[in-house]
CSV table of C-alpha atoms in Angstrom, one decimal:
chain,number,residue,atom,x,y,z
A,959,MET,CA,0.0,0.0,0.0
A,960,THR,CA,1.2,3.4,-0.8
A,961,THR,CA,1.6,5.7,2.2
A,962,LEU,CA,0.0,9.1,1.7
A,963,ILE,CA,0.2,10.4,5.3
A,964,PRO,CA,2.3,8.5,7.9
A,965,LEU,CA,0.2,5.7,9.5
A,966,VAL,CA,-2.7,6.3,7.0
A,967,SER,CA,-2.6,4.2,3.8
A,968,GLY,CA,-4.4,4.8,0.6
A,969,ASP,CA,-7.0,2.0,1.2
A,970,GLN,CA,-7.9,3.7,4.5
A,971,VAL,CA,-8.6,7.0,2.9
A,972,ALA,CA,-10.7,5.2,0.3
A,973,PHE,CA,-12.6,3.3,3.0
A,974,TRP,CA,-13.4,6.3,5.2
A,975,ILE,CA,-14.5,8.4,2.2
A,976,CYS,CA,-16.6,5.6,0.6
A,977,ALA,CA,-18.1,3.9,3.7
A,978,PRO,CA,-20.2,6.9,5.1
A,979,ILE,CA,-21.4,7.8,1.6
A,980,MET,CA,-22.4,4.2,0.9
A,981,VAL,CA,-24.3,3.9,4.2
A,982,VAL,CA,-26.2,7.1,3.6
A,983,LEU,CA,-27.1,6.1,0.0
A,984,ALA,CA,-28.2,2.6,1.2
A,985,LEU,CA,-30.5,4.3,3.8
A,986,GLY,CA,-31.7,6.6,1.0
A,987,MET,CA,-32.5,3.5,-1.1
A,988,VAL,CA,-34.8,2.2,1.7
A,989,ILE,CA,-36.4,5.6,2.5
A,990,ALA,CA,-36.9,7.1,-1.0
A,991,ARG,CA,-40.6,7.0,-2.0
A,992,LYS,CA,-40.0,6.8,-5.7
A,993,PRO,CA,-38.3,3.7,-7.3
A,994,VAL,CA,-36.1,5.9,-9.6
A,995,HIS,CA,-34.5,7.6,-6.5
A,996,SER,CA,-33.9,4.2,-5.0
A,997,ALA,CA,-32.2,3.0,-8.2
A,998,ILE,CA,-29.9,6.1,-8.3
A,999,CYS,CA,-29.0,5.6,-4.6
A,1000,ILE,CA,-28.2,1.9,-5.1
A,1001,ALA,CA,-26.1,2.8,-8.2
A,1002,GLY,CA,-24.0,5.0,-5.8
A,1003,VAL,CA,-23.6,2.2,-3.3
A,1004,MET,CA,-22.4,-0.1,-6.1
A,1005,VAL,CA,-19.8,2.3,-7.3
A,1006,GLY,CA,-18.6,2.7,-3.7
A,1007,LEU,CA,-18.3,-1.0,-3.5
A,1008,ALA,CA,-16.3,-1.1,-6.7
A,1009,VAL,CA,-13.9,1.4,-5.1
A,1010,LEU,CA,-13.5,-0.7,-2.0
A,1011,TYR,CA,-12.8,-3.8,-4.3
A,1012,ALA,CA,-10.1,-1.8,-6.0
A,1013,ALA,CA,-8.7,-0.8,-2.6
A,1014,GLN,CA,-8.6,-4.5,-1.5
A,1015,ASP,CA,-6.5,-5.8,-4.4
A,1016,ALA,CA,-9.4,-7.0,-6.5
A,1017,PRO,CA,-9.0,-5.1,-9.8
A,1018,PHE,CA,-11.0,-7.7,-11.8
A,1019,LEU,CA,-14.0,-7.5,-9.5
A,1020,PHE,CA,-13.7,-3.7,-9.5
A,1021,VAL,CA,-14.2,-3.7,-13.2
A,1022,VAL,CA,-16.9,-6.4,-13.2
A,1023,GLN,CA,-18.8,-4.6,-10.5
A,1024,ILE,CA,-18.9,-1.4,-12.6
A,1025,ILE,CA,-19.8,-3.2,-15.8
A,1026,VAL,CA,-22.2,-5.8,-14.6
A,1027,TYR,CA,-23.9,-4.1,-11.6
A,1028,THR,CA,-23.8,-0.4,-12.3
A,1029,GLY,CA,-23.9,-0.9,-16.1
A,1030,ALA,CA,-26.1,-3.9,-16.7
A,1031,ILE,CA,-28.2,-4.7,-13.7
A,1032,LEU,CA,-29.0,-1.1,-12.7
A,1033,MET,CA,-30.0,-0.3,-16.2
A,1034,LEU,CA,-32.3,-3.3,-16.2
A,1035,PHE,CA,-33.8,-2.0,-13.0
A,1036,LEU,CA,-34.3,1.4,-14.6
A,1037,PHE,CA,-35.9,-0.1,-17.7
A,1038,VAL,CA,-38.4,-1.9,-15.5
A,1039,VAL,CA,-39.1,1.2,-13.4
A,1040,MET,CA,-39.9,3.0,-16.6
A,1041,LEU,CA,-42.1,0.2,-17.8
A,1042,VAL,CA,-43.9,-0.2,-14.5
A,1043,GLY,CA,-44.5,3.4,-14.0
A,1044,VAL,CA,-42.1,6.1,-12.6
A,1045,ASP,CA,-44.8,7.6,-10.5
A,1046,THR,CA,-45.8,4.5,-8.5
A,1047,ARG,CA,-45.4,5.4,-4.9
A,1048,ASP,CA,-45.7,3.0,-2.0
A,1049,SER,CA,-48.7,3.5,0.2
A,1050,VAL,CA,-47.8,4.4,3.7
A,1051,VAL,CA,-50.6,2.4,5.3
A,1052,GLU,CA,-49.4,-0.5,7.5
A,1053,THR,CA,-51.2,-3.7,6.4
A,1054,LEU,CA,-49.8,-5.7,9.3
A,1055,LYS,CA,-49.9,-4.2,12.7
A,1056,GLY,CA,-46.5,-3.4,14.2
A,1057,HIS,CA,-44.8,-4.7,11.1
A,1058,ARG,CA,-42.5,-1.7,10.7
A,1059,ILE,CA,-41.2,-1.7,14.2
A,1060,ALA,CA,-40.8,-5.4,14.2
A,1061,SER,CA,-38.7,-5.4,11.0
A,1062,VAL,CA,-36.5,-2.5,12.2
A,1063,VAL,CA,-35.9,-4.4,15.5
A,1064,ALA,CA,-35.1,-7.6,13.6
A,1065,ALA,CA,-32.7,-5.9,11.3
A,1066,VAL,CA,-31.0,-4.0,14.1
A,1067,ALA,CA,-30.7,-7.3,16.1
A,1068,LEU,CA,-29.2,-9.0,13.1
A,1069,ALA,CA,-26.7,-6.2,12.7
A,1070,ALA,CA,-25.9,-6.3,16.4
A,1071,MET,CA,-25.3,-10.0,16.3
A,1072,VAL,CA,-22.9,-9.8,13.3
A,1073,PHE,CA,-21.2,-6.8,15.0
A,1074,LEU,CA,-20.6,-8.9,18.1
A,1075,ALA,CA,-19.2,-11.7,16.1
A,1076,ILE,CA,-16.9,-9.5,14.2
A,1077,GLY,CA,-16.0,-7.5,17.2
A,1078,SER,CA,-14.8,-10.5,19.2
A,1079,ARG,CA,-11.5,-10.4,17.3
A,1080,VAL,CA,-12.2,-12.9,14.5
A,1081,PHE,CA,-8.9,-11.9,12.7
A,1082,ASP,CA,-5.8,-11.2,14.7
A,1083,GLY,CA,-3.1,-9.2,13.1
A,1084,ILE,CA,-3.0,-7.7,9.6
A,1085,PRO,CA,-4.4,-9.4,6.6
A,1086,ALA,CA,-2.1,-11.7,4.6
A,1087,GLY,CA,-2.6,-9.6,1.5
A,1088,LEU,CA,-2.9,-10.8,-2.1
A,1089,THR,CA,0.5,-9.9,-3.4
A,1090,GLU,CA,1.7,-13.4,-3.3
A,1091,ALA,CA,-1.4,-15.0,-4.7
A,1092,ASN,CA,-1.6,-12.5,-7.5
A,1093,ALA,CA,2.1,-12.9,-8.4
A,1094,GLN,CA,1.7,-16.7,-8.6
A,1095,PHE,CA,0.2,-16.6,-12.1
A,1096,GLY,CA,1.4,-13.2,-13.1
A,1097,GLY,CA,-1.6,-11.0,-12.0
A,1098,ASN,CA,-5.0,-10.9,-10.4
A,1099,ILE,CA,-7.0,-11.7,-13.5
A,1100,GLN,CA,-4.7,-14.6,-14.4
A,1101,GLY,CA,-5.0,-15.9,-10.9
A,1102,ILE,CA,-8.8,-15.8,-11.0
A,1103,ALA,CA,-8.8,-17.4,-14.4
A,1104,ALA,CA,-6.5,-20.2,-13.1
A,1105,LEU,CA,-8.9,-21.0,-10.3
A,1106,LEU,CA,-12.0,-20.7,-12.5
A,1107,PHE,CA,-10.7,-23.1,-15.1
A,1108,THR,CA,-9.3,-25.7,-12.7
A,1109,ARG,CA,-10.9,-26.0,-9.3
A,1110,TYR,CA,-14.2,-24.3,-10.1
A,1111,VAL,CA,-14.6,-25.4,-13.7
A,1112,PHE,CA,-17.8,-27.4,-13.1
A,1113,ILE,CA,-19.4,-24.6,-11.2
A,1114,PHE,CA,-18.3,-22.3,-14.0
A,1115,GLU,CA,-20.1,-24.5,-16.5
A,1116,ALA,CA,-23.1,-24.7,-14.3
A,1117,THR,CA,-23.3,-20.9,-14.3
A,1118,ALA,CA,-23.4,-21.0,-18.1
A,1119,ALA,CA,-26.5,-23.3,-17.9
A,1120,LEU,CA,-28.0,-21.0,-15.3
A,1121,LEU,CA,-27.6,-17.9,-17.4
A,1122,ILE,CA,-29.1,-19.7,-20.4
A,1123,THR,CA,-32.0,-20.9,-18.3
A,1124,ALA,CA,-32.5,-17.4,-16.9
A,1125,ALA,CA,-32.5,-15.8,-20.4
A,1126,LEU,CA,-35.0,-18.4,-21.6
A,1127,GLY,CA,-37.2,-17.9,-18.5
A,1128,ALA,CA,-37.2,-14.2,-18.9
A,1129,MET,CA,-38.3,-14.5,-22.5
A,1130,VAL,CA,-41.1,-16.9,-21.6
A,1131,LEU,CA,-42.2,-14.8,-18.6
A,1132,ALA,CA,-42.1,-11.4,-20.4
A,1133,HIS,CA,-43.8,-12.8,-23.5
A,1134,GLY,CA,-47.3,-11.4,-23.4
A,1135,GLU,CA,-50.0,-13.8,-24.5
A,1136,ARG,CA,-52.6,-12.2,-26.7
A,1137,LEU,CA,-55.8,-12.4,-24.7
A,1138,LYS,CA,-58.1,-11.3,-27.6
A,1139,ALA,CA,-57.7,-12.0,-31.3
A,1140,LYS,CA,-56.2,-9.2,-33.3
A,1141,LYS,CA,-58.8,-7.1,-35.1
A,1142,THR,CA,-58.7,-7.1,-38.9
A,1143,GLN,CA,-59.1,-3.9,-40.8
A,1144,LEU,CA,-62.6,-4.9,-41.9
A,1145,GLN,CA,-63.7,-5.4,-38.3
A,1146,GLU,CA,-62.2,-2.1,-37.3
A,1147,ALA,CA,-64.1,-0.3,-40.1
A,1148,THR,CA,-67.3,-2.1,-39.1
A,1149,ASP,CA,-66.8,-1.1,-35.5
A,1150,ARG,CA,-66.2,2.5,-36.4
A,1151,VAL,CA,-69.4,2.7,-38.5
A,1152,GLU,CA,-71.4,0.9,-35.8
A,1153,ARG,CA,-70.1,3.4,-33.2
A,1154,TYR,CA,-71.2,6.2,-35.5
A,1155,ALA,CA,-74.7,4.6,-35.8
A,1156,THR,CA,-75.2,4.0,-32.1
A,1157,ASP,CA,-73.3,6.8,-30.3
A,1158,GLY,CA,-72.8,9.3,-33.1
A,1159,VAL,CA,-69.0,9.2,-32.8
A,1160,HIS,CA,-67.3,10.7,-35.8
A,1161,PRO,CA,-66.0,7.8,-37.9
A,1162,GLY,CA,-63.1,9.7,-39.5
A,1163,PRO,CA,-59.7,10.6,-38.0
A,1164,LEU,CA,-59.5,13.3,-35.4
A,1165,PRO,CA,-58.8,16.9,-36.6
A,1166,SER,CA,-55.1,17.8,-36.7
A,1167,SER,CA,-53.6,20.6,-34.7
A,1168,GLY,CA,-53.8,24.1,-36.0
A,1169,VAL,CA,-51.5,25.3,-38.7
A,1170,PHE,CA,-51.1,29.0,-38.7
A,1171,ALA,CA,-48.6,31.4,-40.1
A,1172,ARG,CA,-46.8,31.8,-36.8
A,1173,TYR,CA,-47.5,28.5,-35.1
A,1174,ASN,CA,-47.9,24.9,-36.2
A,1175,ALA,CA,-46.9,22.9,-33.1
A,1176,ILE,CA,-49.1,20.2,-31.4
A,1177,HIS,CA,-50.1,22.5,-28.6
A,1178,VAL,CA,-51.8,24.9,-30.9
A,1179,PRO,CA,-55.5,24.1,-31.3
A,1180,ALA,CA,-57.3,24.2,-34.6
A,1181,LEU,CA,-60.0,26.9,-34.9
A,1182,LEU,CA,-63.6,26.0,-35.7
A,1183,PRO,CA,-65.6,28.2,-38.2
A,1184,ASP,CA,-67.2,30.1,-35.3
A,1185,GLY,CA,-63.7,31.1,-33.9
A,1186,THR,CA,-63.5,28.7,-30.9
A,1187,ALA,CA,-60.8,26.2,-30.4
A,1188,SER,CA,-61.5,22.5,-31.4
A,1189,GLU,CA,-61.2,20.4,-28.3
A,1190,LEU,CA,-60.4,17.3,-30.4
A,1191,SER,CA,-57.4,18.8,-32.2
A,1192,VAL,CA,-55.0,18.7,-29.2
A,1193,SER,CA,-54.0,15.8,-27.0
A,1194,PRO,CA,-55.8,15.4,-23.7
A,1195,THR,CA,-52.4,15.0,-22.1
A,1196,LEU,CA,-51.4,18.5,-23.1
A,1197,ARG,CA,-54.7,19.9,-22.0
A,1198,ALA,CA,-54.2,18.3,-18.5
A,1199,ARG,CA,-50.8,19.9,-18.3
A,1200,GLY,CA,-52.3,23.3,-19.3
A,1201,VAL,CA,-49.8,24.0,-22.0
A,1202,ILE,CA,-52.3,24.6,-24.8
A,1203,MET,CA,-52.1,27.9,-26.5
A,1204,ASP,CA,-54.9,30.4,-25.9
A,1205,VAL,CA,-57.3,31.2,-28.8
A,1206,GLU,CA,-56.9,34.9,-28.2
A,1207,ASN,CA,-53.2,34.5,-28.8
A,1208,LEU,CA,-53.9,33.0,-32.2
A,1209,ARG,CA,-56.5,35.6,-33.2
A,1210,ARG,CA,-54.6,38.6,-32.1
A,1211,PRO,CA,-52.0,38.7,-35.0
A,1212,SER,CA,-54.8,38.5,-37.7
A,1213,ASP,CA,-57.0,41.0,-35.8
A,1214,GLU,CA,-54.0,43.4,-35.5
A,1215,SER,CA,-53.2,43.1,-39.2
A,1216,HIS,CA,-56.9,43.5,-40.2
A,1217,ALA,CA,-57.0,46.7,-38.0
A,1218,ALA,CA,-53.8,47.9,-39.7
A,1219,ILE,CA,-55.1,47.2,-43.2
A,1220,GLU,CA,-58.4,49.0,-42.4
A,1221,GLN,CA,-56.6,51.9,-40.9
A,1222,ALA,CA,-54.3,52.1,-44.0
A,1223,SER,CA,-57.2,51.9,-46.4
A,1224,ALA,CA,-59.1,54.5,-44.5
A,1225,GLN,CA,-56.1,56.8,-44.6
A,1226,ALA,CA,-55.7,56.2,-48.3
A,1227,GLU,CA,-59.4,57.0,-49.0
A,1228,GLY,CA,-59.0,60.1,-46.8
A,1229,ASP,CA,-56.0,61.2,-48.9
A,1230,ALA,CA,-57.9,60.6,-52.1
A,1231,LEU,CA,-60.8,62.7,-51.1
B,770,MET,CA,-5.7,-1.8,7.2
B,771,THR,CA,-7.3,-4.5,9.1
B,772,SER,CA,-10.4,-6.4,7.9
B,773,GLU,CA,-12.8,-5.4,10.7
B,774,PRO,CA,-14.0,-2.1,9.2
B,775,TYR,CA,-14.8,-3.8,5.9
B,776,LEU,CA,-16.7,-6.5,7.7
B,777,LEU,CA,-18.6,-4.0,9.8
B,778,LEU,CA,-19.5,-2.1,6.7
B,779,SER,CA,-20.6,-5.2,5.0
B,780,ALA,CA,-22.8,-6.1,8.1
B,781,ILE,CA,-24.3,-2.6,8.0
B,782,LEU,CA,-25.2,-2.8,4.4
B,783,PHE,CA,-26.6,-6.2,4.8
B,784,ALA,CA,-28.8,-5.0,7.7
B,785,ILE,CA,-30.0,-2.0,5.6
B,786,GLY,CA,-30.9,-4.5,2.9
B,787,VAL,CA,-32.9,-6.6,5.4
B,788,ILE,CA,-34.8,-3.5,6.6
B,789,GLY,CA,-35.5,-2.5,3.0
B,790,PHE,CA,-36.7,-6.0,2.1
B,791,MET,CA,-39.1,-6.1,5.1
B,792,LEU,CA,-40.4,-2.5,5.0
B,793,ARG,CA,-41.0,-1.7,1.4
B,794,ARG,CA,-43.8,-3.1,-0.7
B,795,ASN,CA,-42.8,-2.1,-4.2
B,796,ALA,CA,-41.5,-5.3,-5.7
B,797,ILE,CA,-38.7,-3.4,-7.6
B,798,ILE,CA,-37.3,-1.9,-4.4
B,799,LEU,CA,-37.5,-5.3,-2.7
B,800,PHE,CA,-35.3,-6.6,-5.5
B,801,MET,CA,-32.9,-3.7,-5.0
B,802,SER,CA,-32.7,-4.6,-1.3
B,803,VAL,CA,-31.8,-8.2,-2.2
B,804,GLU,CA,-29.1,-6.8,-4.5
B,805,LEU,CA,-27.8,-4.7,-1.7
B,806,MET,CA,-27.6,-7.8,0.6
B,807,LEU,CA,-25.8,-9.8,-2.2
B,808,ASN,CA,-23.3,-6.9,-2.7
B,809,ALA,CA,-22.7,-6.7,1.1
B,810,THR,CA,-21.8,-10.4,1.1
B,811,ASN,CA,-19.6,-9.8,-1.9
B,812,LEU,CA,-17.6,-7.2,0.1
B,813,ALA,CA,-17.2,-9.8,2.9
B,814,PHE,CA,-16.0,-12.4,0.4
B,815,VAL,CA,-13.4,-10.0,-1.0
B,816,THR,CA,-12.3,-9.0,2.5
B,817,PHE,CA,-11.9,-12.6,3.5
B,818,SER,CA,-9.9,-13.3,0.3
B,819,ARG,CA,-7.4,-10.5,1.2
B,820,GLN,CA,-7.3,-11.6,4.9
B,821,HIS,CA,-6.4,-15.2,4.0
B,822,GLY,CA,-4.2,-14.3,1.0
B,823,ASN,CA,-5.8,-16.5,-1.6
B,824,LEU,CA,-8.2,-15.8,-4.5
B,825,ASP,CA,-11.0,-18.2,-3.7
B,826,GLY,CA,-13.0,-15.4,-2.1
B,827,GLN,CA,-12.8,-13.3,-5.2
B,828,VAL,CA,-14.0,-16.3,-7.3
B,829,ALA,CA,-16.9,-16.8,-4.9
B,830,SER,CA,-17.8,-13.2,-5.3
B,831,PHE,CA,-17.7,-13.5,-9.1
B,832,PHE,CA,-20.1,-16.4,-8.9
B,833,VAL,CA,-22.4,-14.4,-6.6
B,834,MET,CA,-22.5,-11.7,-9.2
B,835,VAL,CA,-23.4,-14.3,-12.0
B,836,VAL,CA,-26.2,-15.7,-9.9
B,837,ALA,CA,-27.4,-12.2,-9.0
B,838,ALA,CA,-27.6,-11.3,-12.7
B,839,ALA,CA,-29.7,-14.4,-13.5
B,840,GLU,CA,-31.9,-13.8,-10.4
B,841,VAL,CA,-32.6,-10.2,-11.4
B,842,VAL,CA,-33.4,-11.1,-15.0
B,843,VAL,CA,-36.0,-13.7,-14.0
B,844,GLY,CA,-37.3,-11.6,-11.1
B,845,LEU,CA,-37.8,-8.4,-13.1
B,846,ALA,CA,-39.6,-10.5,-15.8
B,847,ILE,CA,-42.0,-11.8,-13.2
B,848,ILE,CA,-42.5,-8.2,-11.9
B,849,VAL,CA,-43.3,-7.1,-15.5
B,850,SER,CA,-45.7,-9.9,-16.1
B,851,ILE,CA,-47.5,-9.3,-12.7
B,852,TYR,CA,-47.7,-5.6,-13.5
B,853,ARG,CA,-49.2,-6.5,-16.9
B,854,ALA,CA,-51.9,-8.6,-15.3
B,855,ARG,CA,-52.7,-6.4,-12.3
B,856,ARG,CA,-51.4,-2.9,-13.1
B,857,SER,CA,-49.5,-2.7,-9.8
B,858,ALA,CA,-46.0,-3.5,-8.7
B,859,SER,CA,-46.9,-3.7,-5.0
B,860,VAL,CA,-46.4,-7.1,-3.4
B,861,ASP,CA,-49.6,-6.6,-1.4
B,862,ASP,CA,-51.7,-6.9,-4.5
B,863,ALA,CA,-50.4,-10.3,-5.7
B,864,ASN,CA,-52.2,-12.3,-3.1
B,865,LEU,CA,-54.1,-15.0,-5.0
B,866,LEU,CA,-51.9,-17.8,-3.6
B,867,LYS,CA,-52.9,-16.7,0.0
B,868,PHE,CA,-56.2,-18.6,0.2
């Protein structure tokens, strides 16, 4: 270990910087109401763990932690959060009575038990360090490879089977069975005409948004012949957000130019007389 | 640096994972808590590996990562299919096996 300050080594600095951040982020993961915030918090915890792996002579696991956990698994989590709905919040109602207190007590008891076990001097003296084990095959990655392909080769092959099974399982589970038969174009047309006959719903497409000289975006409503905005020409989502352009705003430019033209022509007529 | 601080941090993270798993009801956050517990044990594995001066702990940690990846893939697929059927990711709503 390189010595930065006397008696403080580089891994100690890394540990005391990373550990508090990781604990706070882990607590944030538990406390955050929105799943997206939890995912970001746990991403921070995983990056911190990667730093600790690097500080503990595990460069291979450092890179794998970043690529597999922070890169792949966290992104998978984020994909599912986006699929399932970013805005889903946990209800704060307790379904089981005293469940919260009991779980916190249980977790604290577990932590206390493990602390006691660790505190009773499991390891005396400084760690053996991995310099020798790494040097045996010429590096950390070579050492891990030597173990993987000799002593653990059958477990390694079993993980290949596991990964393939998991991929197949995910495909089968995520495959949505079609509950109703897909409608043909003929059926859709028949349904549309039937809706027109029974409920009077217009069978054609919805009116497009307004196209004016100054605006043609989707938040600009089309104007009806009587000068009011067509409700159907803008998306209900935009209406709910309240970003639809006001009709007055659309009419003002043409009103202003009409007034200007009239004023100009009145002036011209006055000059002629 | 001795191994105790690493092991204590690992225990803290594991306990926080346990709290999250027992308190939260969003299935996705439950999965994140499980991931946190797996990561905490990984840290312990790496620490043991350095303490004893051989690489078996790091190999074990590598296998834990592989299993975690497989578990997450299947688990998230189950969450998505439950969400598709019931429009909810809360574990309280999936209770048909209860009776």
